[in-house]
């Protein structure tokens, strides 16, 4: 595989890497903010992200009937509403976890909230297993495999899905 000759593949891999990197940076920023404010490593942070993704996929599929090959007119509002509902759901979940699990332990020794964070992580994982089962949950592939738009007349400046 020669990425210097196959620009289409290079741009696809580049966009996937950019998207994954942005997601990792967002999770790392959340860990940093929580540790900086509470001085607690919240092991349930990634699990809250997982629940948020499951909420977004469920909203997009059930409320908007997003299926494979959906038009952009259906897809864009579905993604926006799903993201807003997922953010609100994750904020509510985090506030509930903080009030129920972490706030009563503010004056406890440092090991107690750490063990509680691991316990909350296990609880969220099992809630997700009960809710959706062990099969992967994903958004249906809606965007085409062809070019979405080109930049000018440059044949290599094409944005793919």
PDB file of C-alpha atoms in Angstrom:
ATOM      1  CA  UNK A   1       0.000   0.000   0.000  1.00  0.00           C
ATOM      2  CA  UNK A   2       1.546   3.259  -1.145  1.00  0.00           C
ATOM      3  CA  UNK A   3      -0.330   6.178   0.388  1.00  0.00           C
ATOM      4  CA  UNK A   4       1.701   8.666  -1.642  1.00  0.00           C
ATOM      5  CA  UNK A   5       0.083   7.326  -4.819  1.00  0.00           C
ATOM      6  CA  UNK A   6      -3.363   6.524  -3.399  1.00  0.00           C
ATOM      7  CA  UNK A   7      -4.550   9.929  -2.157  1.00  0.00           C
ATOM      8  CA  UNK A   8      -8.147   8.789  -1.705  1.00  0.00           C
ATOM      9  CA  UNK A   9      -7.094   6.180   0.818  1.00  0.00           C
ATOM     10  CA  UNK A  10      -4.722   8.640   2.484  1.00  0.00           C
ATOM     11  CA  UNK A  11      -7.495  11.206   3.009  1.00  0.00           C
ATOM     12  CA  UNK A  12      -9.869   8.561   4.376  1.00  0.00           C
ATOM     13  CA  UNK A  13      -7.269   7.312   6.837  1.00  0.00           C
ATOM     14  CA  UNK A  14      -6.362  10.905   7.731  1.00  0.00           C
ATOM     15  CA  UNK A  15     -10.004  11.806   8.508  1.00  0.00           C
ATOM     16  CA  UNK A  16     -10.477   8.664  10.591  1.00  0.00           C
ATOM     17  CA  UNK A  17      -7.302   9.458  12.532  1.00  0.00           C
ATOM     18  CA  UNK A  18      -8.349  13.070  13.008  1.00  0.00           C
ATOM     19  CA  UNK A  19     -11.773  12.022  14.280  1.00  0.00           C
ATOM     20  CA  UNK A  20     -10.360   9.423  16.673  1.00  0.00           C
ATOM     21  CA  UNK A  21      -7.737  11.869  17.918  1.00  0.00           C
ATOM     22  CA  UNK A  22     -10.393  14.502  18.601  1.00  0.00           C
ATOM     23  CA  UNK A  23     -12.435  11.972  20.570  1.00  0.00           C
ATOM     24  CA  UNK A  24      -9.402  10.907  22.630  1.00  0.00           C
ATOM     25  CA  UNK A  25      -8.569  14.563  23.289  1.00  0.00           C
ATOM     26  CA  UNK A  26     -12.127  15.201  24.467  1.00  0.00           C
ATOM     27  CA  UNK A  27     -12.014  12.264  26.885  1.00  0.00           C
ATOM     28  CA  UNK A  28      -8.563  13.326  28.143  1.00  0.00           C
ATOM     29  CA  UNK A  29      -9.796  16.878  28.655  1.00  0.00           C
ATOM     30  CA  UNK A  30     -12.672  15.527  30.742  1.00  0.00           C
ATOM     31  CA  UNK A  31     -10.288  13.467  32.887  1.00  0.00           C
ATOM     32  CA  UNK A  32      -8.054  16.516  33.361  1.00  0.00           C
ATOM     33  CA  UNK A  33     -10.926  18.794  34.364  1.00  0.00           C
ATOM     34  CA  UNK A  34     -12.362  16.297  36.844  1.00  0.00           C
ATOM     35  CA  UNK A  35      -8.985  15.579  38.413  1.00  0.00           C
ATOM     36  CA  UNK A  36      -8.066  19.268  38.547  1.00  0.00           C
ATOM     37  CA  UNK A  37     -11.278  20.232  40.331  1.00  0.00           C
ATOM     38  CA  UNK A  38     -12.071  17.207  42.499  1.00  0.00           C
ATOM     39  CA  UNK A  39      -8.600  15.633  42.722  1.00  0.00           C
ATOM     40  CA  UNK A  40     -10.285  12.310  41.995  1.00  0.00           C
ATOM     41  CA  UNK A  41      -9.622   9.985  39.079  1.00  0.00           C
ATOM     42  CA  UNK A  42     -13.113   9.190  37.855  1.00  0.00           C
ATOM     43  CA  UNK A  43     -12.898   5.702  36.400  1.00  0.00           C
ATOM     44  CA  UNK A  44     -16.539   5.987  35.327  1.00  0.00           C
ATOM     45  CA  UNK A  45     -15.747   8.853  32.930  1.00  0.00           C
ATOM     46  CA  UNK A  46     -15.295   6.591  29.908  1.00  0.00           C
ATOM     47  CA  UNK A  47     -18.433   4.680  30.819  1.00  0.00           C
ATOM     48  CA  UNK A  48     -20.439   7.895  30.814  1.00  0.00           C
ATOM     49  CA  UNK A  49     -19.092   8.538  27.293  1.00  0.00           C
ATOM     50  CA  UNK A  50     -20.238   5.028  26.330  1.00  0.00           C
ATOM     51  CA  UNK A  51     -23.737   5.669  27.687  1.00  0.00           C
ATOM     52  CA  UNK A  52     -23.812   8.972  25.782  1.00  0.00           C
ATOM     53  CA  UNK A  53     -22.955   7.223  22.526  1.00  0.00           C
ATOM     54  CA  UNK A  54     -25.652   4.643  23.156  1.00  0.00           C
ATOM     55  CA  UNK A  55     -28.194   7.383  23.887  1.00  0.00           C
ATOM     56  CA  UNK A  56     -27.263   9.227  20.676  1.00  0.00           C
ATOM     57  CA  UNK A  57     -27.541   6.082  18.546  1.00  0.00           C
ATOM     58  CA  UNK A  58     -30.867   5.132  20.128  1.00  0.00           C
ATOM     59  CA  UNK A  59     -32.335   8.614  19.626  1.00  0.00           C
ATOM     60  CA  UNK A  60     -31.210   8.829  15.999  1.00  0.00           C
ATOM     61  CA  UNK A  61     -32.529   5.381  15.147  1.00  0.00           C
ATOM     62  CA  UNK A  62     -35.803   5.435  17.104  1.00  0.00           C
ATOM     63  CA  UNK A  63     -36.901   9.095  16.870  1.00  0.00           C
ATOM     64  CA  UNK A  64     -35.724   9.843  13.336  1.00  0.00           C
ATOM     65  CA  UNK A  65     -35.740   6.337  11.837  1.00  0.00           C
ATOM     66  CA  UNK A  66     -32.222   6.847  10.496  1.00  0.00           C
ATOM     67  CA  UNK A  67     -31.452   3.898   8.250  1.00  0.00           C
ATOM     68  CA  UNK A  68     -28.748   3.023   5.805  1.00  0.00           C
ATOM     69  CA  UNK A  69     -28.836   5.429   2.877  1.00  0.00           C
ATOM     70  CA  UNK A  70     -30.764   8.195   4.674  1.00  0.00           C
ATOM     71  CA  UNK A  71     -30.693  11.615   3.046  1.00  0.00           C
ATOM     72  CA  UNK A  72     -28.656  14.466   4.504  1.00  0.00           C
ATOM     73  CA  UNK A  73     -31.928  16.305   5.185  1.00  0.00           C
ATOM     74  CA  UNK A  74     -32.856  13.537   7.623  1.00  0.00           C
ATOM     75  CA  UNK A  75     -29.361  12.827   8.878  1.00  0.00           C
ATOM     76  CA  UNK A  76     -28.257  16.326   9.944  1.00  0.00           C
ATOM     77  CA  UNK A  77     -31.248  17.088  12.229  1.00  0.00           C
ATOM     78  CA  UNK A  78     -31.100  13.547  13.609  1.00  0.00           C
ATOM     79  CA  UNK A  79     -27.438  13.905  14.559  1.00  0.00           C
ATOM     80  CA  UNK A  80     -27.927  17.372  16.069  1.00  0.00           C
ATOM     81  CA  UNK A  81     -30.916  16.333  18.184  1.00  0.00           C
ATOM     82  CA  UNK A  82     -29.236  13.056  19.173  1.00  0.00           C
ATOM     83  CA  UNK A  83     -26.113  14.921  20.306  1.00  0.00           C
ATOM     84  CA  UNK A  84     -28.128  17.439  22.319  1.00  0.00           C
ATOM     85  CA  UNK A  85     -30.151  14.719  24.036  1.00  0.00           C
ATOM     86  CA  UNK A  86     -27.013  12.641  24.680  1.00  0.00           C
ATOM     87  CA  UNK A  87     -25.215  15.649  26.206  1.00  0.00           C
ATOM     88  CA  UNK A  88     -28.198  16.398  28.440  1.00  0.00           C
ATOM     89  CA  UNK A  89     -28.446  12.735  29.435  1.00  0.00           C
ATOM     90  CA  UNK A  90     -24.730  12.529  30.258  1.00  0.00           C
ATOM     91  CA  UNK A  91     -24.884  15.763  32.267  1.00  0.00           C
ATOM     92  CA  UNK A  92     -27.824  14.415  34.255  1.00  0.00           C
ATOM     93  CA  UNK A  93     -26.052  11.079  34.745  1.00  0.00           C
ATOM     94  CA  UNK A  94     -22.850  12.788  35.929  1.00  0.00           C
ATOM     95  CA  UNK A  95     -24.766  15.047  38.323  1.00  0.00           C
ATOM     96  CA  UNK A  96     -26.580  12.031  39.747  1.00  0.00           C
ATOM     97  CA  UNK A  97     -23.338  10.068  40.160  1.00  0.00           C
ATOM     98  CA  UNK A  98     -21.688  13.030  41.883  1.00  0.00           C
ATOM     99  CA  UNK A  99     -24.555  13.538  44.326  1.00  0.00           C
ATOM    100  CA  UNK A 100     -25.135   9.874  45.113  1.00  0.00           C
ATOM    101  CA  UNK A 101     -21.645   8.375  45.004  1.00  0.00           C
ATOM    102  CA  UNK A 102     -18.986  11.072  45.388  1.00  0.00           C
ATOM    103  CA  UNK A 103     -20.420  13.935  47.449  1.00  0.00           C
ATOM    104  CA  UNK A 104     -21.046  11.830  50.599  1.00  0.00           C
ATOM    105  CA  UNK A 105     -17.378  10.777  50.483  1.00  0.00           C
ATOM    106  CA  UNK A 106     -15.787  14.245  50.269  1.00  0.00           C
ATOM    107  CA  UNK A 107     -14.158  13.997  53.699  1.00  0.00           C
ATOM    108  CA  UNK A 108     -13.325  10.284  53.466  1.00  0.00           C
ATOM    109  CA  UNK A 109      -9.760   8.972  53.029  1.00  0.00           C
ATOM    110  CA  UNK A 110      -8.461   9.212  49.435  1.00  0.00           C
ATOM    111  CA  UNK A 111      -8.806   5.488  48.740  1.00  0.00           C
ATOM    112  CA  UNK A 112     -12.565   5.388  49.437  1.00  0.00           C
ATOM    113  CA  UNK A 113     -13.668   7.654  46.515  1.00  0.00           C
ATOM    114  CA  UNK A 114     -11.253   5.803  44.234  1.00  0.00           C
ATOM    115  CA  UNK A 115     -12.886   2.463  45.041  1.00  0.00           C
ATOM    116  CA  UNK A 116     -16.301   4.099  44.628  1.00  0.00           C
ATOM    117  CA  UNK A 117     -15.298   5.347  41.161  1.00  0.00           C
ATOM    118  CA  UNK A 118     -14.378   1.795  40.140  1.00  0.00           C
ATOM    119  CA  UNK A 119     -17.715   0.566  41.515  1.00  0.00           C
ATOM    120  CA  UNK A 120     -19.658   3.225  39.600  1.00  0.00           C
ATOM    121  CA  UNK A 121     -17.792   2.171  36.451  1.00  0.00           C
ATOM    122  CA  UNK A 122     -18.897  -1.437  36.944  1.00  0.00           C
ATOM    123  CA  UNK A 123     -22.477  -0.334  37.588  1.00  0.00           C
ATOM    124  CA  UNK A 124     -22.600   1.729  34.377  1.00  0.00           C
ATOM    125  CA  UNK A 125     -21.123  -1.129  32.337  1.00  0.00           C
ATOM    126  CA  UNK A 126     -23.774  -3.504  33.635  1.00  0.00           C
ATOM    127  CA  UNK A 127     -26.564  -0.977  33.055  1.00  0.00           C
ATOM    128  CA  UNK A 128     -25.411  -0.738  29.426  1.00  0.00           C
ATOM    129  CA  UNK A 129     -25.295  -4.537  29.134  1.00  0.00           C
ATOM    130  CA  UNK A 130     -28.827  -4.851  30.493  1.00  0.00           C
ATOM    131  CA  UNK A 131     -30.095  -1.991  28.297  1.00  0.00           C
ATOM    132  CA  UNK A 132     -28.582  -2.975  24.931  1.00  0.00           C
ATOM    133  CA  UNK A 133     -27.029  -6.406  25.428  1.00  0.00           C
ATOM    134  CA  UNK A 134     -23.492  -7.393  24.521  1.00  0.00           C
ATOM    135  CA  UNK A 135     -23.797  -6.826  20.755  1.00  0.00           C
ATOM    136  CA  UNK A 136     -22.139  -3.664  19.410  1.00  0.00           C
ATOM    137  CA  UNK A 137     -24.434  -0.667  18.945  1.00  0.00           C
ATOM    138  CA  UNK A 138     -23.680   1.628  16.014  1.00  0.00           C
ATOM    139  CA  UNK A 139     -25.300   4.274  13.899  1.00  0.00           C
ATOM    140  CA  UNK A 140     -26.444   2.962  10.520  1.00  0.00           C
ATOM    141  CA  UNK A 141     -24.091   3.867   7.696  1.00  0.00           C
ATOM    142  CA  UNK A 142     -25.934   6.743   6.074  1.00  0.00           C
ATOM    143  CA  UNK A 143     -23.334   8.694   4.150  1.00  0.00           C
ATOM    144  CA  UNK A 144     -22.342   7.515   0.677  1.00  0.00           C
ATOM    145  CA  UNK A 145     -18.986   5.909  -0.085  1.00  0.00           C
ATOM    146  CA  UNK A 146     -18.441   8.472  -2.806  1.00  0.00           C
ATOM    147  CA  UNK A 147     -17.284  12.064  -2.521  1.00  0.00           C
ATOM    148  CA  UNK A 148     -19.332  14.416  -0.365  1.00  0.00           C
ATOM    149  CA  UNK A 149     -17.786  17.582  -1.791  1.00  0.00           C
ATOM    150  CA  UNK A 150     -14.676  18.677  -3.631  1.00  0.00           C
ATOM    151  CA  UNK A 151     -12.464  21.639  -2.880  1.00  0.00           C
ATOM    152  CA  UNK A 152     -12.208  23.707  -6.055  1.00  0.00           C
ATOM    153  CA  UNK A 153     -11.276  21.781  -9.182  1.00  0.00           C
ATOM    154  CA  UNK A 154      -8.458  19.813  -7.529  1.00  0.00           C
ATOM    155  CA  UNK A 155      -9.143  16.111  -8.199  1.00  0.00           C
ATOM    156  CA  UNK A 156      -7.213  15.098  -5.071  1.00  0.00           C
ATOM    157  CA  UNK A 157      -9.002  17.574  -2.775  1.00  0.00           C
ATOM    158  CA  UNK A 158     -12.110  15.470  -2.196  1.00  0.00           C
ATOM    159  CA  UNK A 159     -13.691  14.870   1.216  1.00  0.00           C
ATOM    160  CA  UNK A 160     -14.891  11.294   1.612  1.00  0.00           C
ATOM    161  CA  UNK A 161     -16.842   9.581   4.325  1.00  0.00           C
TER     162      UNK A 161
END
